[in-house]
PDB file of C-alpha atoms in Angstrom:
ATOM      1  CA  MET A  18      74.613  37.650 -51.689  1.00 52.00           C
ATOM      2  CA  SER A  19      71.375  35.859 -53.024  1.00 49.00           C
ATOM      3  CA  HIS A  20      68.399  37.818 -54.217  1.00 52.00           C
ATOM      4  CA  HIS A  21      65.276  37.062 -51.268  1.00 53.00           C
ATOM      5  CA  PRO A  22      61.651  37.129 -52.842  1.00 52.00           C
ATOM      6  CA  ASP A  23      59.991  39.634 -50.544  1.00 51.00           C
ATOM      7  CA  SER A  24      62.955  41.851 -50.773  1.00 47.00           C
ATOM      8  CA  ASP A  25      60.559  44.083 -53.465  1.00 50.00           C
ATOM      9  CA  GLU A  26      57.658  44.582 -51.545  1.00 51.00           C
ATOM     10  CA  ALA A  27      59.193  45.052 -48.737  1.00 50.00           C
ATOM     11  CA  GLY A  28      61.992  47.495 -49.866  1.00 54.00           C
ATOM     12  CA  ALA A  29      64.531  48.480 -47.098  1.00 61.00           C
ATOM     13  CA  GLN A  30      62.478  47.295 -44.056  1.00 76.00           C
ATOM     14  CA  THR A  31      63.243  43.416 -45.429  1.00 80.00           C
ATOM     15  CA  PRO A  32      65.766  42.510 -42.471  1.00 84.00           C
ATOM     16  CA  ASN A  33      68.892  40.868 -43.611  1.00 82.00           C
ATOM     17  CA  LEU A  34      67.948  36.567 -44.529  1.00 81.00           C
ATOM     18  CA  ASP A  35      71.156  35.521 -45.958  1.00 81.00           C
ATOM     19  CA  PHE A  36      74.651  35.208 -44.150  1.00 80.00           C
ATOM     20  CA  GLU A  37      77.780  33.059 -44.886  1.00 80.00           C
ATOM     21  CA  GLY A  38      77.790  31.132 -41.886  1.00 81.00           C
ATOM     22  CA  THR A  39      76.197  31.545 -38.911  1.00 84.00           C
ATOM     23  CA  THR A  40      73.406  34.587 -37.877  1.00 90.00           C
ATOM     24  CA  PRO A  41      75.384  37.368 -35.457  1.00 90.00           C
ATOM     25  CA  TYR A  42      72.234  36.331 -33.678  1.00 92.00           C
ATOM     26  CA  ASP A  43      73.285  32.890 -32.784  1.00 92.00           C
ATOM     27  CA  ASP A  44      77.266  34.144 -32.582  1.00 93.00           C
ATOM     28  CA  TYR A  45      76.206  36.544 -29.388  1.00 95.00           C
ATOM     29  CA  VAL A  46      73.611  34.610 -27.699  1.00 94.00           C
ATOM     30  CA  GLN A  47      75.175  31.512 -28.884  1.00 95.00           C
ATOM     31  CA  ALA A  48      71.801  30.332 -29.118  1.00 94.00           C
ATOM     32  CA  ASP A  49      72.988  27.413 -30.960  1.00 94.00           C
ATOM     33  CA  VAL A  50      74.878  25.870 -28.086  1.00 95.00           C
ATOM     34  CA  LEU A  51      71.850  26.852 -25.393  1.00 94.00           C
ATOM     35  CA  THR A  52      69.181  25.391 -26.711  1.00 94.00           C
ATOM     36  CA  HIS A  53      71.070  21.886 -27.519  1.00 96.00           C
ATOM     37  CA  LEU A  54      72.803  21.356 -24.120  1.00 95.00           C
ATOM     38  CA  GLN A  55      69.776  19.322 -22.701  1.00 95.00           C
ATOM     39  CA  HIS A  56      70.178  15.610 -22.693  1.00 94.00           C
ATOM     40  CA  PRO A  57      67.144  13.992 -20.393  1.00 91.00           C
ATOM     41  CA  LEU A  58      67.986  10.832 -18.774  1.00 88.00           C
ATOM     42  CA  SER A  59      64.531   9.222 -18.922  1.00 86.00           C
ATOM     43  CA  ASP A  60      61.850   8.711 -20.812  1.00 86.00           C
ATOM     44  CA  ASP A  61      59.866  11.417 -18.761  1.00 86.00           C
ATOM     45  CA  PRO A  62      58.276  14.477 -20.715  1.00 86.00           C
ATOM     46  CA  GLY A  63      58.567  15.979 -17.957  1.00 85.00           C
ATOM     47  CA  GLU A  64      62.091  16.024 -17.394  1.00 88.00           C
ATOM     48  CA  MET A  65      63.434  18.945 -20.527  1.00 91.00           C
ATOM     49  CA  VAL A  66      61.262  21.294 -17.970  1.00 90.00           C
ATOM     50  CA  PHE A  67      63.733  20.581 -15.017  1.00 89.00           C
ATOM     51  CA  LEU A  68      66.541  20.368 -17.589  1.00 91.00           C
ATOM     52  CA  VAL A  69      65.902  23.543 -18.368  1.00 94.00           C
ATOM     53  CA  THR A  70      64.650  25.002 -15.529  1.00 93.00           C
ATOM     54  CA  THR A  71      67.664  24.282 -13.656  1.00 93.00           C
ATOM     55  CA  GLN A  72      70.086  25.431 -16.257  1.00 96.00           C
ATOM     56  CA  VAL A  73      67.935  29.146 -16.445  1.00 96.00           C
ATOM     57  CA  MET A  74      68.438  29.341 -12.504  1.00 96.00           C
ATOM     58  CA  GLU A  75      72.608  28.745 -13.432  1.00 96.00           C
ATOM     59  CA  LEU A  76      72.548  31.870 -15.507  1.00 97.00           C
ATOM     60  CA  TRP A  77      70.744  33.504 -13.132  1.00 98.00           C
ATOM     61  CA  PHE A  78      73.502  32.349 -10.493  1.00 97.00           C
ATOM     62  CA  THR A  79      75.956  33.500 -12.788  1.00 97.00           C
ATOM     63  CA  VAL A  80      73.871  36.998 -13.942  1.00 98.00           C
ATOM     64  CA  ILE A  81      73.403  38.027 -10.125  1.00 98.00           C
ATOM     65  CA  VAL A  82      77.303  37.115  -9.096  1.00 98.00           C
ATOM     66  CA  HIS A  83      78.431  39.405 -11.582  1.00 98.00           C
ATOM     67  CA  GLU A  84      76.505  42.088 -10.176  1.00 98.00           C
ATOM     68  CA  TRP A  85      77.317  41.969  -6.253  1.00 98.00           C
ATOM     69  CA  GLN A  86      81.180  41.788  -7.122  1.00 98.00           C
ATOM     70  CA  THR A  87      80.096  44.855  -9.924  1.00 98.00           C
ATOM     71  CA  ALA A  88      78.616  46.452  -6.500  1.00 98.00           C
ATOM     72  CA  ALA A  89      81.369  45.418  -4.085  1.00 98.00           C
ATOM     73  CA  GLU A  90      83.602  46.502  -6.001  1.00 98.00           C
ATOM     74  CA  ALA A  91      82.389  49.691  -6.399  1.00 98.00           C
ATOM     75  CA  LEU A  92      82.065  49.765  -2.645  1.00 98.00           C
ATOM     76  CA  ARG A  93      85.770  49.293  -2.057  1.00 98.00           C
ATOM     77  CA  GLN A  94      85.771  52.659  -3.543  1.00 98.00           C
ATOM     78  CA  ASP A  95      83.308  54.812  -2.416  1.00 98.00           C
ATOM     79  CA  ASP A  96      81.150  54.293  -5.445  1.00 98.00           C
ATOM     80  CA  LEU A  97      77.698  54.144  -3.976  1.00 98.00           C
ATOM     81  CA  PRO A  98      75.527  55.211  -7.081  1.00 98.00           C
ATOM     82  CA  THR A  99      77.037  52.526  -8.986  1.00 98.00           C
ATOM     83  CA  ALA A 100      76.585  49.940  -6.580  1.00 98.00           C
ATOM     84  CA  LEU A 101      72.981  50.570  -5.725  1.00 98.00           C
ATOM     85  CA  ALA A 102      72.520  50.494  -9.768  1.00 98.00           C
ATOM     86  CA  ALA A 103      73.914  47.192  -9.493  1.00 98.00           C
ATOM     87  CA  LEU A 104      72.196  46.041  -6.519  1.00 98.00           C
ATOM     88  CA  ARG A 105      68.563  47.484  -7.643  1.00 98.00           C
ATOM     89  CA  ARG A 106      69.116  45.468 -11.467  1.00 98.00           C
ATOM     90  CA  SER A 107      70.059  42.475  -9.144  1.00 98.00           C
ATOM     91  CA  THR A 108      66.488  42.103  -7.706  1.00 98.00           C
ATOM     92  CA  TYR A 109      65.156  42.170 -10.779  1.00 98.00           C
ATOM     93  CA  GLU A 110      66.793  39.177 -11.908  1.00 98.00           C
ATOM     94  CA  LEU A 111      66.225  37.831  -8.446  1.00 98.00           C
ATOM     95  CA  GLU A 112      62.670  37.759  -8.865  1.00 98.00           C
ATOM     96  CA  SER A 113      63.177  36.145 -11.952  1.00 97.00           C
ATOM     97  CA  LEU A 114      65.304  33.468 -10.379  1.00 96.00           C
ATOM     98  CA  ASN A 115      62.626  33.791  -7.957  1.00 96.00           C
ATOM     99  CA  ALA A 116      59.612  33.152 -10.742  1.00 95.00           C
ATOM    100  CA  SER A 117      61.340  29.848 -12.323  1.00 93.00           C
ATOM    101  CA  TRP A 118      60.416  27.531  -9.486  1.00 91.00           C
ATOM    102  CA  LYS A 119      56.942  28.005 -11.027  1.00 90.00           C
ATOM    103  CA  PRO A 120      57.369  25.171 -13.478  1.00 88.00           C
ATOM    104  CA  LEU A 121      59.107  22.805 -10.776  1.00 85.00           C
ATOM    105  CA  ALA A 122      56.704  24.175  -7.454  1.00 81.00           C
ATOM    106  CA  HIS A 123      53.653  21.533  -8.687  1.00 80.00           C
ATOM    107  CA  LEU A 124      55.547  18.152  -9.168  1.00 79.00           C
ATOM    108  CA  THR A 125      53.391  15.374  -7.676  1.00 80.00           C
ATOM    109  CA  PRO A 126      56.011  12.957  -5.740  1.00 82.00           C
ATOM    110  CA  VAL A 127      55.147  10.419  -8.926  1.00 84.00           C
ATOM    111  CA  GLN A 128      56.344  13.237 -11.212  1.00 81.00           C
ATOM    112  CA  PHE A 129      59.349  14.074  -9.466  1.00 80.00           C
ATOM    113  CA  ASN A 130      60.161  10.516  -8.408  1.00 79.00           C
ATOM    114  CA  SER A 131      59.911   9.669 -12.722  1.00 80.00           C
ATOM    115  CA  TYR A 132      63.111  10.985 -13.507  1.00 75.00           C
ATOM    116  CA  ARG A 133      64.632  11.634  -9.976  1.00 74.00           C
ATOM    117  CA  SER A 134      67.412   8.572 -10.192  1.00 74.00           C
ATOM    118  CA  ALA A 135      68.237  10.387 -13.498  1.00 70.00           C
ATOM    119  CA  LEU A 136      69.824  13.201 -11.211  1.00 71.00           C
ATOM    120  CA  GLY A 137      72.148  10.553  -9.654  1.00 67.00           C
ATOM    121  CA  GLU A 138      74.070  11.596  -6.842  1.00 67.00           C
ATOM    122  CA  GLY A 139      73.279  15.361  -8.895  1.00 64.00           C
ATOM    123  CA  SER A 140      71.951  17.884  -6.223  1.00 70.00           C
ATOM    124  CA  GLY A 141      71.655  21.590  -5.949  1.00 71.00           C
ATOM    125  CA  PHE A 142      74.244  22.745  -3.527  1.00 71.00           C
ATOM    126  CA  GLN A 143      76.885  21.029  -5.604  1.00 85.00           C
ATOM    127  CA  SER A 144      76.464  23.911  -8.166  1.00 90.00           C
ATOM    128  CA  ALA A 145      79.189  25.696  -8.662  1.00 91.00           C
ATOM    129  CA  MET A 146      78.198  28.945  -9.262  1.00 94.00           C
ATOM    130  CA  TYR A 147      75.386  28.983  -6.510  1.00 93.00           C
ATOM    131  CA  ARG A 148      78.219  28.816  -3.867  1.00 93.00           C
ATOM    132  CA  ARG A 149      79.449  31.602  -5.156  1.00 94.00           C
ATOM    133  CA  LEU A 150      76.417  33.308  -4.281  1.00 95.00           C
ATOM    134  CA  GLU A 151      76.217  32.640  -1.341  1.00 94.00           C
ATOM    135  CA  PHE A 152      80.089  33.254  -0.549  1.00 94.00           C
ATOM    136  CA  LEU A 153      79.341  36.542  -1.529  1.00 96.00           C
ATOM    137  CA  LEU A 154      76.176  36.716   0.996  1.00 96.00           C
ATOM    138  CA  GLY A 155      79.031  35.534   3.498  1.00 94.00           C
ATOM    139  CA  GLU A 156      78.128  32.319   4.032  1.00 92.00           C
ATOM    140  CA  LYS A 157      81.170  30.770   3.671  1.00 90.00           C
ATOM    141  CA  SER A 158      82.434  27.441   4.627  1.00 84.00           C
ATOM    142  CA  SER A 159      85.747  25.859   2.661  1.00 85.00           C
ATOM    143  CA  SER A 160      84.029  22.582   3.132  1.00 81.00           C
ATOM    144  CA  MET A 161      81.458  23.711   0.379  1.00 82.00           C
ATOM    145  CA  LEU A 162      84.775  22.966  -1.934  1.00 82.00           C
ATOM    146  CA  VAL A 163      85.414  19.560  -1.019  1.00 83.00           C
ATOM    147  CA  PRO A 164      82.460  18.365  -4.084  1.00 80.00           C
ATOM    148  CA  HIS A 165      84.793  20.579  -6.788  1.00 85.00           C
ATOM    149  CA  ARG A 166      88.209  19.183  -6.257  1.00 87.00           C
ATOM    150  CA  GLY A 167      87.813  17.432  -9.991  1.00 81.00           C
ATOM    151  CA  ALA A 168      87.141  20.370 -11.313  1.00 81.00           C
ATOM    152  CA  SER A 169      89.828  23.120 -11.660  1.00 85.00           C
ATOM    153  CA  ARG A 170      88.009  26.235 -13.003  1.00 91.00           C
ATOM    154  CA  ALA A 171      85.583  25.376 -10.763  1.00 88.00           C
ATOM    155  CA  HIS A 172      87.798  25.039  -7.518  1.00 87.00           C
ATOM    156  CA  ALA A 173      90.011  27.888  -8.059  1.00 91.00           C
ATOM    157  CA  GLU A 174      86.938  29.802  -8.685  1.00 91.00           C
ATOM    158  CA  LEU A 175      85.710  28.833  -5.547  1.00 89.00           C
ATOM    159  CA  GLU A 176      89.068  29.677  -3.800  1.00 91.00           C
ATOM    160  CA  LYS A 177      88.989  33.245  -4.775  1.00 93.00           C
ATOM    161  CA  ALA A 178      85.658  33.451  -3.414  1.00 92.00           C
ATOM    162  CA  LEU A 179      86.334  32.201  -0.286  1.00 91.00           C
ATOM    163  CA  GLN A 180      89.242  33.960   0.760  1.00 95.00           C
ATOM    164  CA  GLU A 181      87.697  37.327  -0.787  1.00 96.00           C
ATOM    165  CA  PRO A 182      85.482  39.787   0.868  1.00 97.00           C
ATOM    166  CA  SER A 183      82.083  39.316   1.029  1.00 97.00           C
ATOM    167  CA  LEU A 184      79.625  41.915  -0.451  1.00 98.00           C
ATOM    168  CA  TYR A 185      78.457  42.998   3.229  1.00 98.00           C
ATOM    169  CA  ASP A 186      82.057  43.010   4.647  1.00 98.00           C
ATOM    170  CA  GLU A 187      82.450  45.634   1.654  1.00 98.00           C
ATOM    171  CA  VAL A 188      79.182  46.931   3.133  1.00 98.00           C
ATOM    172  CA  LEU A 189      81.114  47.364   6.585  1.00 98.00           C
ATOM    173  CA  GLY A 190      84.490  48.780   5.292  1.00 98.00           C
ATOM    174  CA  PHE A 191      82.597  51.474   3.558  1.00 98.00           C
ATOM    175  CA  LEU A 192      80.111  52.479   6.691  1.00 98.00           C
ATOM    176  CA  ALA A 193      83.499  52.709   8.628  1.00 98.00           C
ATOM    177  CA  ARG A 194      85.525  55.081   6.214  1.00 98.00           C
ATOM    178  CA  ARG A 195      82.127  57.039   6.211  1.00 97.00           C
ATOM    179  CA  GLY A 196      82.657  57.750  10.009  1.00 97.00           C
ATOM    180  CA  HIS A 197      80.283  55.044  11.823  1.00 98.00           C
ATOM    181  CA  PRO A 198      81.947  52.803  14.520  1.00 98.00           C
ATOM    182  CA  VAL A 199      81.789  49.688  13.017  1.00 98.00           C
ATOM    183  CA  PRO A 200      83.775  47.331  15.887  1.00 97.00           C
ATOM    184  CA  ALA A 201      87.110  46.505  14.311  1.00 97.00           C
ATOM    185  CA  ALA A 202      85.961  42.725  14.564  1.00 96.00           C
ATOM    186  CA  ALA A 203      84.123  42.776  11.816  1.00 96.00           C
ATOM    187  CA  LEU A 204      86.471  44.745   9.735  1.00 97.00           C
ATOM    188  CA  ASP A 205      89.532  43.018  10.864  1.00 96.00           C
ATOM    189  CA  ARG A 206      87.192  39.261  10.352  1.00 96.00           C
ATOM    190  CA  ASP A 207      88.112  36.345   8.708  1.00 96.00           C
ATOM    191  CA  VAL A 208      87.170  37.030   5.527  1.00 96.00           C
ATOM    192  CA  ALA A 209      87.184  33.200   4.401  1.00 95.00           C
ATOM    193  CA  GLN A 210      84.408  32.235   7.564  1.00 95.00           C
ATOM    194  CA  ARG A 211      81.090  32.609   7.721  1.00 94.00           C
ATOM    195  CA  TYR A 212      80.061  36.674   8.883  1.00 95.00           C
ATOM    196  CA  GLU A 213      78.428  35.764  12.041  1.00 94.00           C
ATOM    197  CA  ALA A 214      75.755  38.513  13.328  1.00 96.00           C
ATOM    198  CA  ASP A 215      77.443  41.306  15.610  1.00 97.00           C
ATOM    199  CA  PRO A 216      75.882  43.787  18.169  1.00 97.00           C
ATOM    200  CA  ALA A 217      77.833  46.755  17.850  1.00 98.00           C
ATOM    201  CA  VAL A 218      77.058  46.468  13.573  1.00 98.00           C
ATOM    202  CA  GLU A 219      73.136  46.122  14.498  1.00 98.00           C
ATOM    203  CA  ARG A 220      74.054  49.425  16.556  1.00 98.00           C
ATOM    204  CA  VAL A 221      75.202  51.534  13.695  1.00 98.00           C
ATOM    205  CA  TRP A 222      72.061  50.041  11.353  1.00 98.00           C
ATOM    206  CA  GLN A 223      69.583  51.061  14.335  1.00 98.00           C
ATOM    207  CA  ARG A 224      71.611  54.551  13.864  1.00 97.00           C
ATOM    208  CA  ILE A 225      71.240  54.659  10.302  1.00 98.00           C
ATOM    209  CA  TYR A 226      68.206  54.133  10.294  1.00 97.00           C
ATOM    210  CA  ALA A 227      67.213  56.397  12.751  1.00 97.00           C
ATOM    211  CA  GLY A 228      68.150  59.168  10.985  1.00 96.00           C
ATOM    212  CA  PRO A 229      67.636  61.249   8.111  1.00 96.00           C
ATOM    213  CA  GLN A 230      65.259  58.399   5.351  1.00 94.00           C
ATOM    214  CA  ASP A 231      67.540  59.695   2.715  1.00 95.00           C
ATOM    215  CA  SER A 232      70.846  59.480   4.158  1.00 97.00           C
ATOM    216  CA  PRO A 233      72.739  56.954   1.812  1.00 97.00           C
ATOM    217  CA  GLU A 234      73.718  54.771   3.642  1.00 98.00           C
ATOM    218  CA  ALA A 235      69.750  54.292   5.019  1.00 98.00           C
ATOM    219  CA  ARG A 236      69.401  53.915   1.142  1.00 98.00           C
ATOM    220  CA  LEU A 237      72.561  51.402   0.964  1.00 98.00           C
ATOM    221  CA  GLY A 238      70.465  49.721   4.148  1.00 98.00           C
ATOM    222  CA  GLU A 239      67.281  49.404   2.010  1.00 98.00           C
ATOM    223  CA  ALA A 240      68.118  47.787  -1.234  1.00 98.00           C
ATOM    224  CA  LEU A 241      70.630  45.117   0.170  1.00 98.00           C
ATOM    225  CA  THR A 242      67.268  44.391   3.103  1.00 98.00           C
ATOM    226  CA  GLU A 243      65.738  44.625  -0.947  1.00 98.00           C
ATOM    227  CA  VAL A 244      68.031  41.165  -1.565  1.00 98.00           C
ATOM    228  CA  ALA A 245      68.174  39.968   1.406  1.00 97.00           C
ATOM    229  CA  GLU A 246      64.107  39.030   1.525  1.00 96.00           C
ATOM    230  CA  LEU A 247      64.220  38.393  -2.072  1.00 97.00           C
ATOM    231  CA  VAL A 248      67.125  35.401  -1.547  1.00 96.00           C
ATOM    232  CA  TRP A 249      64.997  34.550   1.802  1.00 94.00           C
ATOM    233  CA  ARG A 250      61.930  34.039  -0.485  1.00 94.00           C
ATOM    234  CA  TRP A 251      64.547  32.207  -3.032  1.00 93.00           C
ATOM    235  CA  ARG A 252      65.322  29.485   0.051  1.00 91.00           C
ATOM    236  CA  ASN A 253      61.987  29.474   0.953  1.00 90.00           C
ATOM    237  CA  ASP A 254      60.035  28.692  -2.775  1.00 89.00           C
ATOM    238  CA  HIS A 255      62.586  25.932  -2.776  1.00 87.00           C
ATOM    239  CA  LEU A 256      61.997  24.846   0.662  1.00 86.00           C
ATOM    240  CA  VAL A 257      58.154  24.737  -0.432  1.00 85.00           C
ATOM    241  CA  ALA A 258      59.255  22.783  -3.946  1.00 84.00           C
ATOM    242  CA  THR A 259      60.648  20.062  -2.096  1.00 82.00           C
ATOM    243  CA  ARG A 260      58.762  19.601   0.236  1.00 82.00           C
ATOM    244  CA  ARG A 261      55.742  19.543  -2.508  1.00 82.00           C
ATOM    245  CA  ALA A 262      57.526  16.771  -4.832  1.00 78.00           C
ATOM    246  CA  MET A 263      59.336  14.150  -2.282  1.00 76.00           C
ATOM    247  CA  GLY A 264      57.878  15.522   1.297  1.00 76.00           C
ATOM    248  CA  ALA A 265      60.324  14.149   3.808  1.00 70.00           C
ATOM    249  CA  LYS A 266      62.963  11.895   2.209  1.00 67.00           C
ATOM    250  CA  PRO A 267      66.415  12.524   1.913  1.00 65.00           C
ATOM    251  CA  GLY A 268      67.278  15.175  -0.542  1.00 60.00           C
ATOM    252  CA  THR A 269      69.460  14.252  -3.879  1.00 58.00           C
ATOM    253  CA  GLY A 270      73.510  13.855  -3.199  1.00 55.00           C
ATOM    254  CA  GLY A 271      72.769  12.109  -0.393  1.00 56.00           C
ATOM    255  CA  SER A 272      71.734  16.503   1.724  1.00 55.00           C
ATOM    256  CA  ALA A 273      69.290  16.589   4.586  1.00 59.00           C
ATOM    257  CA  GLY A 274      66.211  17.346   1.804  1.00 67.00           C
ATOM    258  CA  VAL A 275      63.539  19.332   3.688  1.00 74.00           C
ATOM    259  CA  ALA A 276      65.623  19.639   6.818  1.00 75.00           C
ATOM    260  CA  TRP A 277      68.250  21.342   5.665  1.00 66.00           C
ATOM    261  CA  LEU A 278      66.089  23.376   3.225  1.00 76.00           C
ATOM    262  CA  GLU A 279      64.352  24.793   6.938  1.00 76.00           C
ATOM    263  CA  LYS A 280      67.374  25.272   7.985  1.00 74.00           C
ATOM    264  CA  ARG A 281      68.554  27.352   5.442  1.00 72.00           C
ATOM    265  CA  ALA A 282      64.973  28.907   5.378  1.00 68.00           C
ATOM    266  CA  ARG A 283      64.889  30.180   8.907  1.00 76.00           C
ATOM    267  CA  LYS A 284      68.591  32.632   8.387  1.00 81.00           C
ATOM    268  CA  ASN A 285      68.332  35.807   7.350  1.00 85.00           C
ATOM    269  CA  VAL A 286      70.982  37.239   4.701  1.00 92.00           C
ATOM    270  CA  PHE A 287      72.509  40.244   6.590  1.00 96.00           C
ATOM    271  CA  PRO A 288      71.350  40.014   9.938  1.00 95.00           C
ATOM    272  CA  GLU A 289      72.242  43.244  11.784  1.00 97.00           C
ATOM    273  CA  LEU A 290      69.784  44.650   9.376  1.00 97.00           C
ATOM    274  CA  TRP A 291      66.625  43.120  10.306  1.00 96.00           C
ATOM    275  CA  THR A 292      67.168  43.139  13.962  1.00 96.00           C
ATOM    276  CA  ALA A 293      68.141  46.861  13.831  1.00 97.00           C
ATOM    277  CA  ARG A 294      64.797  47.518  13.113  1.00 95.00           C
ATOM    278  CA  SER A 295      63.396  46.359  16.095  1.00 93.00           C
ATOM    279  CA  HIS A 296      65.124  49.406  18.116  1.00 92.00           C
ATOM    280  CA  VAL A 297      64.567  52.177  15.546  1.00 88.00           C
TER     281      VAL A 297
END
């Protein structure tokens, strides 16, 4: 190992600066890969912001999917503490995800148009990891696999996610095993279909919320409500950023743009958790 000029002065406190190959930090974080994944297609300096922000969002989707899968698996094992810890972590991650709209939220139409053509047919709804996130929330749709037919790994992962119970399916199973009268229709449903609100499930949550505030079920309900609220904020922030950047023009990738996002923003995740509140 070569002698570092500062080592005599700093003594033992000098970090090791001389490595045979890449640094252990880069080996672990893959920083060199991450920081060279940006290939702007226009001359506009703002495109770099758009590109990095979108990539950061993909990384947050990845970790949130990991957390919700952890929570779903834990609930399947009736391990509430592990599920609650994963849900709590995901709320901090959702807050960070939502904050990543900030660099894009103030784009003027001219700024966005200066590199919008670089997107071509690209659109956020084509994100496979975001689709897995939506599937975990019970927003299932087999048609959303179609854009990924040409990418075997993404398609296989989405196919698997489509056929697996959502996080909310696992919640309902957990409540049923705890003795709550969750209807058979909700427990035995085809999990590859979109979850639809059930009045009997609403009554289950109504009873839970009318009971002891520190019960395991009430704590689970609040953790899920926190997640649902942040997902709703994500959708609304997306809507506002899009409306600001492009008004009511059709969205990228042939989507309906603002109209489609408005429809999404009106929908609540884990719907009975919200409607039950009216009856407590």
